[in-house]
mmCIF file with all atom_site columns, C-alpha atoms in Angstrom:
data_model
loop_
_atom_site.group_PDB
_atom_site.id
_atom_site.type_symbol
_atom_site.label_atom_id
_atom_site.label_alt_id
_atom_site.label_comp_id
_atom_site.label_asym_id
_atom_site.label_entity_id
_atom_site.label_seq_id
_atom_site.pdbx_PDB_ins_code
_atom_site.Cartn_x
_atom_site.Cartn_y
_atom_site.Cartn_z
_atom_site.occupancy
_atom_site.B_iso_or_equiv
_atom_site.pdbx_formal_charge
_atom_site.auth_seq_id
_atom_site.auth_comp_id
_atom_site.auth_asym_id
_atom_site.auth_atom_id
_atom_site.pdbx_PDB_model_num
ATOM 1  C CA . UNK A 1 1  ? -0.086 3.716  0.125   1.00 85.00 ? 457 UNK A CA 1
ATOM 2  C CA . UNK A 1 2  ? 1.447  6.589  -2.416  1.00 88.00 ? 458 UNK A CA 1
ATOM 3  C CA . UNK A 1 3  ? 4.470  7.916  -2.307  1.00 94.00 ? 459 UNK A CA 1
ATOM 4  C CA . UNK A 1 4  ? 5.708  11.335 -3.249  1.00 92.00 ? 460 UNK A CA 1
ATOM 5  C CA . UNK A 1 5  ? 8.690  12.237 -4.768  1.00 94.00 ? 461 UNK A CA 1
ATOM 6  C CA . UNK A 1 6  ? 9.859  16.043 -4.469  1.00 93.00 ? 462 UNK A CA 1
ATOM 7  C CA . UNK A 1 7  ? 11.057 17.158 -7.829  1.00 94.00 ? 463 UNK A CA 1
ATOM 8  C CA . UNK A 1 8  ? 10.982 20.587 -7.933  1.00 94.00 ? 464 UNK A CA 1
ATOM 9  C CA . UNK A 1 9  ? 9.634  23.678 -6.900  1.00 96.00 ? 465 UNK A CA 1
ATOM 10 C CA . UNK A 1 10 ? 9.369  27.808 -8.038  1.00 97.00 ? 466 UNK A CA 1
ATOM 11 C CA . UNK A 1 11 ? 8.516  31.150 -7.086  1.00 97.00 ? 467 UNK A CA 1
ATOM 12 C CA . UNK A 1 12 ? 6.245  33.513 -8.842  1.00 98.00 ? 468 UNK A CA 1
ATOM 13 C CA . UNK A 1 13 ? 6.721  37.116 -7.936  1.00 98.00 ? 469 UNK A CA 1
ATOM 14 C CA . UNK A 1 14 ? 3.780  39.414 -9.552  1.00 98.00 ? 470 UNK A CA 1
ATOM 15 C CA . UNK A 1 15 ? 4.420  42.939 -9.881  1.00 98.00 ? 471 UNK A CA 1
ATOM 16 C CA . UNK A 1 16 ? 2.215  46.075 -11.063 1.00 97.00 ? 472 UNK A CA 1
ATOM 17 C CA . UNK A 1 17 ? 4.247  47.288 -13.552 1.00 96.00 ? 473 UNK A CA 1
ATOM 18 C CA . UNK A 1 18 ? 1.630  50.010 -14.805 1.00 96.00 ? 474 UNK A CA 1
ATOM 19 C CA . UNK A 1 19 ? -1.770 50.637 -15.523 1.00 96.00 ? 475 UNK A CA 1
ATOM 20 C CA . UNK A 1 20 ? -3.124 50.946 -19.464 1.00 96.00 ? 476 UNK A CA 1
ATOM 21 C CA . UNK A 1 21 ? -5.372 53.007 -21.235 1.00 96.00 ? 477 UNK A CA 1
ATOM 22 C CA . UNK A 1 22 ? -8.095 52.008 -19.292 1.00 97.00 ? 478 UNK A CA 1
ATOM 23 C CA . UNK A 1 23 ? -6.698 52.205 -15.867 1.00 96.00 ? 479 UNK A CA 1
ATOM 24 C CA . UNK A 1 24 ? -6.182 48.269 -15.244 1.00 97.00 ? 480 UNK A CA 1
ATOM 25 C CA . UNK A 1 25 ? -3.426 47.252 -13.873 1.00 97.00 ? 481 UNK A CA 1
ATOM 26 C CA . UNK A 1 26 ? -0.370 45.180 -16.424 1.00 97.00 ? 482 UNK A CA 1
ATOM 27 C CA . UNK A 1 27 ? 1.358  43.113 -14.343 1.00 98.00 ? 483 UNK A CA 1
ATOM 28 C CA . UNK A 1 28 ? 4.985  41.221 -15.036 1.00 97.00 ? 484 UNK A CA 1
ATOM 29 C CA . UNK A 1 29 ? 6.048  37.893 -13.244 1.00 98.00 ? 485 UNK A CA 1
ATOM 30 C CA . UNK A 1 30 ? 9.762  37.263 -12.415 1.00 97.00 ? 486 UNK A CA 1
ATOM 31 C CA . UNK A 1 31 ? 10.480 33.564 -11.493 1.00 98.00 ? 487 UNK A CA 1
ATOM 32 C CA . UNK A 1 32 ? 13.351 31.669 -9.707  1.00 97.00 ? 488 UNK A CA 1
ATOM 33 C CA . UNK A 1 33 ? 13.676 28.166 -10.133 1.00 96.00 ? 489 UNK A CA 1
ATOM 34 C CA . UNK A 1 34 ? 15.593 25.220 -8.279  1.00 93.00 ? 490 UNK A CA 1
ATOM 35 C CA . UNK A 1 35 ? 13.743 26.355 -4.662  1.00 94.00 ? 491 UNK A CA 1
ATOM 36 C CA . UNK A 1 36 ? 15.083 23.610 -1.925  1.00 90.00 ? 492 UNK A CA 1
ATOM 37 C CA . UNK A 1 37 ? 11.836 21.662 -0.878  1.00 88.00 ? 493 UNK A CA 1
ATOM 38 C CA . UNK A 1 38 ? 12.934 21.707 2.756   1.00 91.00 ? 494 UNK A CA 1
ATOM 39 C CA . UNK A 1 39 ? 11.870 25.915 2.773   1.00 91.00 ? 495 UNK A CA 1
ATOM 40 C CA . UNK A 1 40 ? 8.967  26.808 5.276   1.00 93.00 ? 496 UNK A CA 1
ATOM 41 C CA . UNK A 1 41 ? 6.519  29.499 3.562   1.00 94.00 ? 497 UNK A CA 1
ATOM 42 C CA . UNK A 1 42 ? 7.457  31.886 6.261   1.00 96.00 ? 498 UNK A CA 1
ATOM 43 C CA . UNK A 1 43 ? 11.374 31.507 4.412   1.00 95.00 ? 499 UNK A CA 1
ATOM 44 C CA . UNK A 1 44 ? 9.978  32.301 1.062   1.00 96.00 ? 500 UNK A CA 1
ATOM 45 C CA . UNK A 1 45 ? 7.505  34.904 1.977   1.00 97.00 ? 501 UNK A CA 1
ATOM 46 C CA . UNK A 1 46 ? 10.428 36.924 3.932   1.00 97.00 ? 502 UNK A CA 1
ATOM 47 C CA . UNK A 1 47 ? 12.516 36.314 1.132   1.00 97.00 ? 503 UNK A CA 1
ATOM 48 C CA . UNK A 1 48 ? 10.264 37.094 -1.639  1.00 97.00 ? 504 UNK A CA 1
ATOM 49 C CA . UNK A 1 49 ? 9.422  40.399 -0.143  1.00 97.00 ? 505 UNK A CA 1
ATOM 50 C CA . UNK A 1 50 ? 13.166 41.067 0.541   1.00 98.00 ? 506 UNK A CA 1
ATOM 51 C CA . UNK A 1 51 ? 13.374 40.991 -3.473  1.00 97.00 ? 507 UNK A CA 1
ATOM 52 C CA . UNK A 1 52 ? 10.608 42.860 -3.843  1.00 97.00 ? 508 UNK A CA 1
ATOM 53 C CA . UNK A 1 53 ? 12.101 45.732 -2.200  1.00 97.00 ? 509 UNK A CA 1
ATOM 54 C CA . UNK A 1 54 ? 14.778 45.735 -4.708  1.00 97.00 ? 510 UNK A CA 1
ATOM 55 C CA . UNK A 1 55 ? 12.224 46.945 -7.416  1.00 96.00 ? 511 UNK A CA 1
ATOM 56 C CA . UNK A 1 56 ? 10.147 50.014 -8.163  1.00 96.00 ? 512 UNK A CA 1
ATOM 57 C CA . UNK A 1 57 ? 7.592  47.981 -9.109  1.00 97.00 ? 513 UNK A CA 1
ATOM 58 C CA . UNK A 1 58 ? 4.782  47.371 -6.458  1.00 97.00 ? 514 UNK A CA 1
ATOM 59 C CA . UNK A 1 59 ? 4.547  43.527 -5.117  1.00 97.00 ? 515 UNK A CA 1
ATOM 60 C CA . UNK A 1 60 ? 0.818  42.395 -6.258  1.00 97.00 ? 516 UNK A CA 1
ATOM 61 C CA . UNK A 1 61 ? 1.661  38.568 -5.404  1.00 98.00 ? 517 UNK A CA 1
ATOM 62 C CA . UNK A 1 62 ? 3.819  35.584 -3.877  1.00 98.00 ? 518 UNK A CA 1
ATOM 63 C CA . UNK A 1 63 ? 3.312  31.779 -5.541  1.00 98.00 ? 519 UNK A CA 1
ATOM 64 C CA . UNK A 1 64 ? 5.028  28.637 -5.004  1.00 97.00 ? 520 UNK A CA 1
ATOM 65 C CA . UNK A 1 65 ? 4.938  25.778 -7.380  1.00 96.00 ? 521 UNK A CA 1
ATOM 66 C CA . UNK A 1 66 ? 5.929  22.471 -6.484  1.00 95.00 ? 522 UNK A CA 1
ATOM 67 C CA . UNK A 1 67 ? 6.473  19.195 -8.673  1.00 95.00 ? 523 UNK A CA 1
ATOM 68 C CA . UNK A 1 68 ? 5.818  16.055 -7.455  1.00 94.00 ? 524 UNK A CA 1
ATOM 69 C CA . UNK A 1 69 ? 6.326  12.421 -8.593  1.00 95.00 ? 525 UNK A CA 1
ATOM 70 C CA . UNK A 1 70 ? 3.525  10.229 -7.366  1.00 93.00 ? 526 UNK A CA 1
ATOM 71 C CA . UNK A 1 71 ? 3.785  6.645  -7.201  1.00 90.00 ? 527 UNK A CA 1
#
């Protein structure tokens, strides 16, 4: 049977930071590393959108990476 390691894991927020010429939206991504794999989604949605309130950009999108080491 495989096993899986935990290695890593990070979180993508996506904001709308404007629109261009042509009314489409430009986005910008801020990312914090070193997330604890024992986190539920619940944990990382409430905080992500805790940190999203901090900006005056609008929230467009939450994303978790993880890293794993199969073997």
């Amino acid at each position: 049977m495989a096993k899986i390691n935990f290695i890593g894991a990070t979180l993508r927020l996506k904001y709308v930071a404007g629109h261009n010429a042509q009314n489409e939206p430009l986005f910008t991504t801020k990312t914090y590393r070193n997330l604890n794999s024992s986190h539920t989604a619940e944990d990382l949605v409430e905080v992500a959108k805790a940190i999203a309130s901090l900006s005056s950009h609008a929230l467009d999108s939450i994303v978790k990476q993880e890293t794993t080491d199969l073997s």
